[in-house]
Short mmCIF file of C-alpha atoms in Angstrom, two decimals:
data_model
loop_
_atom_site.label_atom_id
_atom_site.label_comp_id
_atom_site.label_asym_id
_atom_site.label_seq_id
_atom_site.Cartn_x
_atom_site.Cartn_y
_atom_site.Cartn_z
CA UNK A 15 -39.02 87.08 4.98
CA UNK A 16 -39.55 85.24 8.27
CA UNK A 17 -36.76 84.97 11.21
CA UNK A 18 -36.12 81.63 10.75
CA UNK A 19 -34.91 82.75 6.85
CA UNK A 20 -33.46 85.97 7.86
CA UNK A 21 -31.23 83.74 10.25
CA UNK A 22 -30.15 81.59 7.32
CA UNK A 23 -29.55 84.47 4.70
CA UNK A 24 -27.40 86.01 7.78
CA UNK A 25 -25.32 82.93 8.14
CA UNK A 26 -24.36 82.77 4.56
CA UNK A 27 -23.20 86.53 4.22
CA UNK A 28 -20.83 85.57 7.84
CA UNK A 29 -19.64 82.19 5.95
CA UNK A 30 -18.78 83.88 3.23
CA UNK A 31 -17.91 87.16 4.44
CA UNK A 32 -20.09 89.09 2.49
CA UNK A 33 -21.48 91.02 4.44
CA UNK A 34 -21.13 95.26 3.89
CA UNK A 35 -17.66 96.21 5.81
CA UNK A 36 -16.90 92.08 6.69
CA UNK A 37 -14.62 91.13 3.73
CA UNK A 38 -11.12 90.40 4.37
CA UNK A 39 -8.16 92.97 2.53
CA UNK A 40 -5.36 90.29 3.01
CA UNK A 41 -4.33 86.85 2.20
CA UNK A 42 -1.51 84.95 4.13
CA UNK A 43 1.92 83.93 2.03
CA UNK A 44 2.13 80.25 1.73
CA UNK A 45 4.24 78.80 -0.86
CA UNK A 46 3.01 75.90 -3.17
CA UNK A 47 3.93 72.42 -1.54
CA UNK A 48 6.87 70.67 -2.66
CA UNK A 49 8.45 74.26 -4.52
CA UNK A 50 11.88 75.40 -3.51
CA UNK A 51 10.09 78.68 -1.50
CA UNK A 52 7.86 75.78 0.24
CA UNK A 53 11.05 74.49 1.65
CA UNK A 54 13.06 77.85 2.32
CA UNK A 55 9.71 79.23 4.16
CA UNK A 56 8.53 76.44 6.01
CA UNK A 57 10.61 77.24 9.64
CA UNK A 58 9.84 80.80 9.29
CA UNK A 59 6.10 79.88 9.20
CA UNK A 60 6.46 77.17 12.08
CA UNK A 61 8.54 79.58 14.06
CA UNK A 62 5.72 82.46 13.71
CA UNK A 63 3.29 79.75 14.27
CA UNK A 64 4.38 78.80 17.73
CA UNK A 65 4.16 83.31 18.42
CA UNK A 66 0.31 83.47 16.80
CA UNK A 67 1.85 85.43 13.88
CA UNK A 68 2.07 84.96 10.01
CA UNK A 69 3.36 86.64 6.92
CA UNK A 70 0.68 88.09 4.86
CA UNK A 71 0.02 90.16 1.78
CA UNK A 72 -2.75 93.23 1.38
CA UNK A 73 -4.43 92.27 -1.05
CA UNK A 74 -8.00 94.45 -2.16
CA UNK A 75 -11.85 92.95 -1.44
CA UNK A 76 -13.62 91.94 -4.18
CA UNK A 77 -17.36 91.22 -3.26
CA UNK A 78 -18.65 90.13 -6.43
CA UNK A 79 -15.65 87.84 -6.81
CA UNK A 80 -16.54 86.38 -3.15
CA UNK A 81 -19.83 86.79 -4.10
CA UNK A 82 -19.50 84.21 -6.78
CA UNK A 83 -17.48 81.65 -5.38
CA UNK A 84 -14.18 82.58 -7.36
CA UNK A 85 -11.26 83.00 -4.92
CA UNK A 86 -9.90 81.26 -1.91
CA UNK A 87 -10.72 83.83 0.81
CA UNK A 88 -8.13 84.33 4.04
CA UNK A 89 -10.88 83.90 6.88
CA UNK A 90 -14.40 82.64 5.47
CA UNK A 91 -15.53 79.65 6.07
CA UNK A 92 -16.72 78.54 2.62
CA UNK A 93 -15.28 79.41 -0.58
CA UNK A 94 -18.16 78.25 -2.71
CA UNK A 95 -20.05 81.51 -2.99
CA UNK A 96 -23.58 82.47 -2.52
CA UNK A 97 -25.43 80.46 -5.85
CA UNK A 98 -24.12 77.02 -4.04
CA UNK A 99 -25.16 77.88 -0.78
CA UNK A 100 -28.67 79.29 -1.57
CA UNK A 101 -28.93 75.72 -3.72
CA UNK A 102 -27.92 74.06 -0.63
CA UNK A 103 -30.78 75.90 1.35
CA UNK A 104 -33.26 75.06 -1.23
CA UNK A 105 -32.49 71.53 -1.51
CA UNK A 106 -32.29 70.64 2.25
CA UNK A 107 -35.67 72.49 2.39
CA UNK A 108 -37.07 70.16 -0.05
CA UNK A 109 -36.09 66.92 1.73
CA UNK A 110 -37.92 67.94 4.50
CA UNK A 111 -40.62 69.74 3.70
CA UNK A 112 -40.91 66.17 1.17
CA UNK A 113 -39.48 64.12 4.30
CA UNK A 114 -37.17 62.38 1.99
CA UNK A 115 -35.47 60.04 4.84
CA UNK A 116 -31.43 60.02 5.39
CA UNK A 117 -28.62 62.57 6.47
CA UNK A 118 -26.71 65.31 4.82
CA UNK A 119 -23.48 64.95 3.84
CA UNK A 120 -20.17 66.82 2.17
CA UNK A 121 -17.05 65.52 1.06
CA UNK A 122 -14.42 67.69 0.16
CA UNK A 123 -15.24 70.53 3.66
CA UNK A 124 -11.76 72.59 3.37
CA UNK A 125 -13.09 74.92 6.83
CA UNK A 126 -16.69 73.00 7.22
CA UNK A 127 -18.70 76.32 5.69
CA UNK A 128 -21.06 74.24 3.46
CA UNK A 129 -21.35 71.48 6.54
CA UNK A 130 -21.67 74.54 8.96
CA UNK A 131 -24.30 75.80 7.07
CA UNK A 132 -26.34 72.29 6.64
CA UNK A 133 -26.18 71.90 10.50
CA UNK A 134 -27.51 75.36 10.56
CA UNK A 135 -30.76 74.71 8.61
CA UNK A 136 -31.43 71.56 10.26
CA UNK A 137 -31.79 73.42 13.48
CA UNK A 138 -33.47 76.27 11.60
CA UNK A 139 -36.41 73.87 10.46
CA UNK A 140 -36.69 72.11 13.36
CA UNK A 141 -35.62 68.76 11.57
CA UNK A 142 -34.83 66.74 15.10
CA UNK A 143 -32.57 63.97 13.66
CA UNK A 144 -30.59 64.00 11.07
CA UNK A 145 -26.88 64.37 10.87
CA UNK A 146 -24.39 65.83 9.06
CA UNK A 147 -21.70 63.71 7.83
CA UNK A 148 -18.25 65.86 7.44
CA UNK A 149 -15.56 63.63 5.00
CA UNK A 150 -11.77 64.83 4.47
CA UNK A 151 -8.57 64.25 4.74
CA UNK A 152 -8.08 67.34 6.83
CA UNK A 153 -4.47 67.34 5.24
CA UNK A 154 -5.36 68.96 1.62
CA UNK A 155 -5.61 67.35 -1.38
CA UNK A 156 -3.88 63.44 -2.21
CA UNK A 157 -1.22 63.87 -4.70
CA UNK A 158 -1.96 62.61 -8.05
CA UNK A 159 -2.41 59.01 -9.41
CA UNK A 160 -2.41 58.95 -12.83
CA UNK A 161 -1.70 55.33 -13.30
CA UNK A 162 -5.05 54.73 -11.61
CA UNK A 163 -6.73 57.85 -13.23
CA UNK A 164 -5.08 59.00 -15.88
CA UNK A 165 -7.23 62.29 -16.12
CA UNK A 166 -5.23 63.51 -12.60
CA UNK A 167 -1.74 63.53 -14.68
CA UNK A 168 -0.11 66.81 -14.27
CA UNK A 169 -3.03 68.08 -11.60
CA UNK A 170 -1.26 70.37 -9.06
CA UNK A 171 -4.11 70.68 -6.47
CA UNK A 172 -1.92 68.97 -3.33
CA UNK A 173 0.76 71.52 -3.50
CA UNK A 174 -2.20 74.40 -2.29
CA UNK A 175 -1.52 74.27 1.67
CA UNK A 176 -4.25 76.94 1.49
CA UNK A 177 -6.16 73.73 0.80
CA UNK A 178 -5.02 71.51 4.29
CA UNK A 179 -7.28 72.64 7.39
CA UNK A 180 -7.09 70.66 10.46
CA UNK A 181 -9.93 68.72 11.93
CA UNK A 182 -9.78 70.33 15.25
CA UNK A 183 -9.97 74.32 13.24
CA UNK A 184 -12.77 73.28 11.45
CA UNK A 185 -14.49 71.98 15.17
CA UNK A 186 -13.73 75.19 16.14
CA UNK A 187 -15.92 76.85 13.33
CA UNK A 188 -18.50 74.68 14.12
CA UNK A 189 -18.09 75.81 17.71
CA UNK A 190 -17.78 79.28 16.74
CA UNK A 191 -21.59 79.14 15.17
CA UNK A 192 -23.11 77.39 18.13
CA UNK A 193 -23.47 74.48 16.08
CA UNK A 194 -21.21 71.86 17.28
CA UNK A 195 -23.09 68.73 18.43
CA UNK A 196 -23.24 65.44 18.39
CA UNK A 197 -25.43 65.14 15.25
CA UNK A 198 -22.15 66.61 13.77
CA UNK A 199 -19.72 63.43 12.75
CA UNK A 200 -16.79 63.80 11.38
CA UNK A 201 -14.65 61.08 8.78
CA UNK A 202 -11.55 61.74 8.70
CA UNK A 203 -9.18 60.55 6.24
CA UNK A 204 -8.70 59.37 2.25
CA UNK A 205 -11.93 58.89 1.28
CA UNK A 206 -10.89 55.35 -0.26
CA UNK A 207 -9.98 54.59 3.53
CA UNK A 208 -13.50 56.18 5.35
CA UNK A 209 -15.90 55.87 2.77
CA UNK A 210 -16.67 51.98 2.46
CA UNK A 211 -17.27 51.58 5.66
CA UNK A 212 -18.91 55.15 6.63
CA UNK A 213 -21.72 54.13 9.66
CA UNK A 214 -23.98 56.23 6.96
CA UNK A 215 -27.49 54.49 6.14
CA UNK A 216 -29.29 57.06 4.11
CA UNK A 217 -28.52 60.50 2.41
CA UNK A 218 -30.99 62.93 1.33
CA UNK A 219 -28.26 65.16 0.14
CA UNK A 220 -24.86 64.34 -1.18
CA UNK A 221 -22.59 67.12 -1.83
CA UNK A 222 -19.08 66.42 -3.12
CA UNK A 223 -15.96 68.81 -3.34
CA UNK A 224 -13.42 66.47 -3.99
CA UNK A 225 -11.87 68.36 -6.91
CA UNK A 226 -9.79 65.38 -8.18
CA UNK A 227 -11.23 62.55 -10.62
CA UNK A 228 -10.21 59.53 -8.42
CA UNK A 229 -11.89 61.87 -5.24
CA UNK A 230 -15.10 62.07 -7.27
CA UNK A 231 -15.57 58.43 -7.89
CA UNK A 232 -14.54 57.25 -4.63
CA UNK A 233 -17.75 59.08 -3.15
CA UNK A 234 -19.79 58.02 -5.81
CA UNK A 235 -19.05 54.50 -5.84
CA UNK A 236 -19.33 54.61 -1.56
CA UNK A 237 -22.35 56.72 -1.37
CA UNK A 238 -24.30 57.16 -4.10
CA UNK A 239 -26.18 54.09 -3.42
CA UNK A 240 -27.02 55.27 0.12
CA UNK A 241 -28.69 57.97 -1.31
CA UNK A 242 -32.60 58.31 -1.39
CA UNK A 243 -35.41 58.31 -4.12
CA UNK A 244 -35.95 62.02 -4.30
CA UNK A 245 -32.47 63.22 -2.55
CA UNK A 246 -29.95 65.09 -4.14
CA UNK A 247 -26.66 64.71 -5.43
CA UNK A 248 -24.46 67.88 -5.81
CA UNK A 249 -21.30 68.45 -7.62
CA UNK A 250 -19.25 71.49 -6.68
CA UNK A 251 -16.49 71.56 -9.05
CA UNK A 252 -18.20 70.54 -12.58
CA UNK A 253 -18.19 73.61 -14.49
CA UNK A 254 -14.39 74.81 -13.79
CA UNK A 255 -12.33 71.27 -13.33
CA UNK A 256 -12.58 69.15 -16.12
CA UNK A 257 -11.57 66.05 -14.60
CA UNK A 258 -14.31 66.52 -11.87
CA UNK A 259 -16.31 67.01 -14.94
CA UNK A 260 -14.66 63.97 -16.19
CA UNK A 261 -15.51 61.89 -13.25
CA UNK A 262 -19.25 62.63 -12.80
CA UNK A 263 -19.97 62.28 -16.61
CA UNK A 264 -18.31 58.77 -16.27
CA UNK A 265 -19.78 57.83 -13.75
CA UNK A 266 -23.07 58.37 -15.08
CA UNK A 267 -23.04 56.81 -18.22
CA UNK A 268 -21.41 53.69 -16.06
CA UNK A 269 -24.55 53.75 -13.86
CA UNK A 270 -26.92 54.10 -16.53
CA UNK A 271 -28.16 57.64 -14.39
CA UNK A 272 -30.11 60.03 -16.87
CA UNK A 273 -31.60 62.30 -13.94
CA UNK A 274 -30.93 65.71 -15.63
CA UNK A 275 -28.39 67.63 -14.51
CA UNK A 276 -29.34 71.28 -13.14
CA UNK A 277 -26.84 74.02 -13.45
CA UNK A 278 -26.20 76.09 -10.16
CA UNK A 279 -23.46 78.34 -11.32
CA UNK A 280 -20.42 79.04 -13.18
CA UNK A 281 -19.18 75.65 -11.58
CA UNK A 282 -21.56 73.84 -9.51
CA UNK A 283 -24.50 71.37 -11.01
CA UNK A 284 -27.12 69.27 -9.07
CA UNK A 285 -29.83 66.28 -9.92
CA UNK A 286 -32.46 64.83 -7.76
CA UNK A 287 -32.38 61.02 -8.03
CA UNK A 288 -35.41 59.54 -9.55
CA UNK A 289 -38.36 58.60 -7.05
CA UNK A 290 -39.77 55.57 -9.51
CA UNK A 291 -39.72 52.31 -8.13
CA UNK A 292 -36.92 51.61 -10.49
CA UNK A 293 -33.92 53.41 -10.10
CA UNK A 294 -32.15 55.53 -11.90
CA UNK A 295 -34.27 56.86 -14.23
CA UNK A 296 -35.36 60.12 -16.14
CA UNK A 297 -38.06 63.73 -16.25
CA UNK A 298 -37.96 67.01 -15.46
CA UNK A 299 -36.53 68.38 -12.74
CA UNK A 300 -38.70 70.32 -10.27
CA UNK A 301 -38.50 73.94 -9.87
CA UNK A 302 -38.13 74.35 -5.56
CA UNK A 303 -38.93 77.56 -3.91
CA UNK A 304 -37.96 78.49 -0.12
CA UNK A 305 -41.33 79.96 1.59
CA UNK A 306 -40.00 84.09 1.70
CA UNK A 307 -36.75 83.30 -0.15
CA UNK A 308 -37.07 82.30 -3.61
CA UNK A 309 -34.04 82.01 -5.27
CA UNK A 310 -32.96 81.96 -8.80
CA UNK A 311 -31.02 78.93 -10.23
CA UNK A 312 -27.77 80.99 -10.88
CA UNK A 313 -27.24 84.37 -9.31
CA UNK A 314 -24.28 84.88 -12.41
#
């Protein structure tokens, strides 16, 4: 394994905080949005705010649970594990070792790990212009609309505060990497409100954590058409939230898009969008290897 992949592989144990000794053993108390305990904490939490203090519960480390992608860690940077962000390194490899043109983008960031991480093997590669497109509300997730999409009805997402990270924290993470620059841009807001009118040209990768169905088409319908012959779409949420699930598969069929799905892990899938001349269309999908770092489809 060569330095520039030893730097990578480094970068996702610190994201994740997976490294031997680096896991966190607590998790902070913050009641569910709009519950009675919401309400009854919320000036305690303000008041130990404003004195750099918080309540929090000791809670035990469980790597193979961080490992994997399957909790909502108190400090790391990216909850999505180490399957979605070795797929992340192998795909952004791909486009430029195949110099598929257009920019990298996320939507859905929570503390910017996965966006941290894309600026990270950009500079790693030496690619000298593309940039990384960061999309959220910075606020958590929208409440529900069910009369719009009826598969959000009863979806309790928005009451996680855990969820809401400000714009200016996750500047600060990029900061905290050395990888804050203006190849970084930020959207911030619904993506209904950002989205249409996104300054984006072309993406060679598309990676959506938007959880909710209406969240899922919104990026589709704004950005999948900016994306390139050859780039890659990537779905987060598709094995665990079925009206994620719900939204991609719809989508799909709308769009007449048979590029075959790839499964990453226990929840996130991937497809490369056809290359042919007409667009979308169908074949196998190519098996990608990282020069010193080849890495398995799931790590489950």
């Amino acid at each position: 394994m060569n330095s520039t992949e030893r730097y990578l592989e480094l970068l996702k144990g610190c994201l994740t905080r997976t490294l031997d000794g680096y896991g966190e053993t607590y998790l902070p108390v913050l009641p569910h949005r709009g519950s009675w305990k919401h309400w009854a904490f919320e000036p305690v939490r303000r008041y130990l705010d404003h004195r750099d203090m918080q309540v929090i519960r000791r809670v035990p480390f469980n790597p193979t649970a961080r490992a994997e992608g399957r909790e909502w860690p108190a400090e790391a940077e990216t909850m999505i594990g180490l399957a979605r962000l070795d797929n992340l390194h192998q795909l952004i490899a791909d486009v430029i070792g195949n110099r598929v043109p257009g920019d990298l983008a996320e939507c859905g960031v929570w503390r910017g790990g996965a966006t941290i991480f894309m600026r990270a093997v950009l500079e790693a590669y030496g690619d000298p212009d593309r940039l990384v497109w960061v999309a959220d509300s910075f606020e958590g997730l929208p409440r529900p609309d069910p009369d719009r999409f009826p598969a959000e009805r009863g979806d309790t997402h928005w009451r996680h505060q855990e969820l809401a990270v400000g714009v200016d924290q996750v500047r600060r993470n990029f900061a905290r990497y050395g990888l804050l620059d203006d190849r970084v841009r930020f959207l911030k807001g619904w993506f209904a409100d950002t989205l249409p009118g996104a300054p984006i040209t072309r993406l060679a990768v598309l990676r959506l954590d938007g959880d909710l169905y209406g969240s899922n088409i919104e990026v589709l319908e704004a950005l999948y058409p900016k994306v390139s012959p050859g780039g890659y779409v990537v779905i987060d949420d598709y094995g665990n939230i079925p009206q994620c699930r719900q939204a991609i598969d719809d989508y799909r069929e709308a769009n007449g898009i048979t590029d075959p799905l790839n499964r990453i892990d226990w929840a996130g899938v991937w497809w490369q969008v056809d290359g042919s001349a007409e667009r979308p269309g169908s074949g196998e999908a190519r098996v990608i290897t990282i020069e010193d770092a080849a890495v398995e489809d799931a790590r489950a």
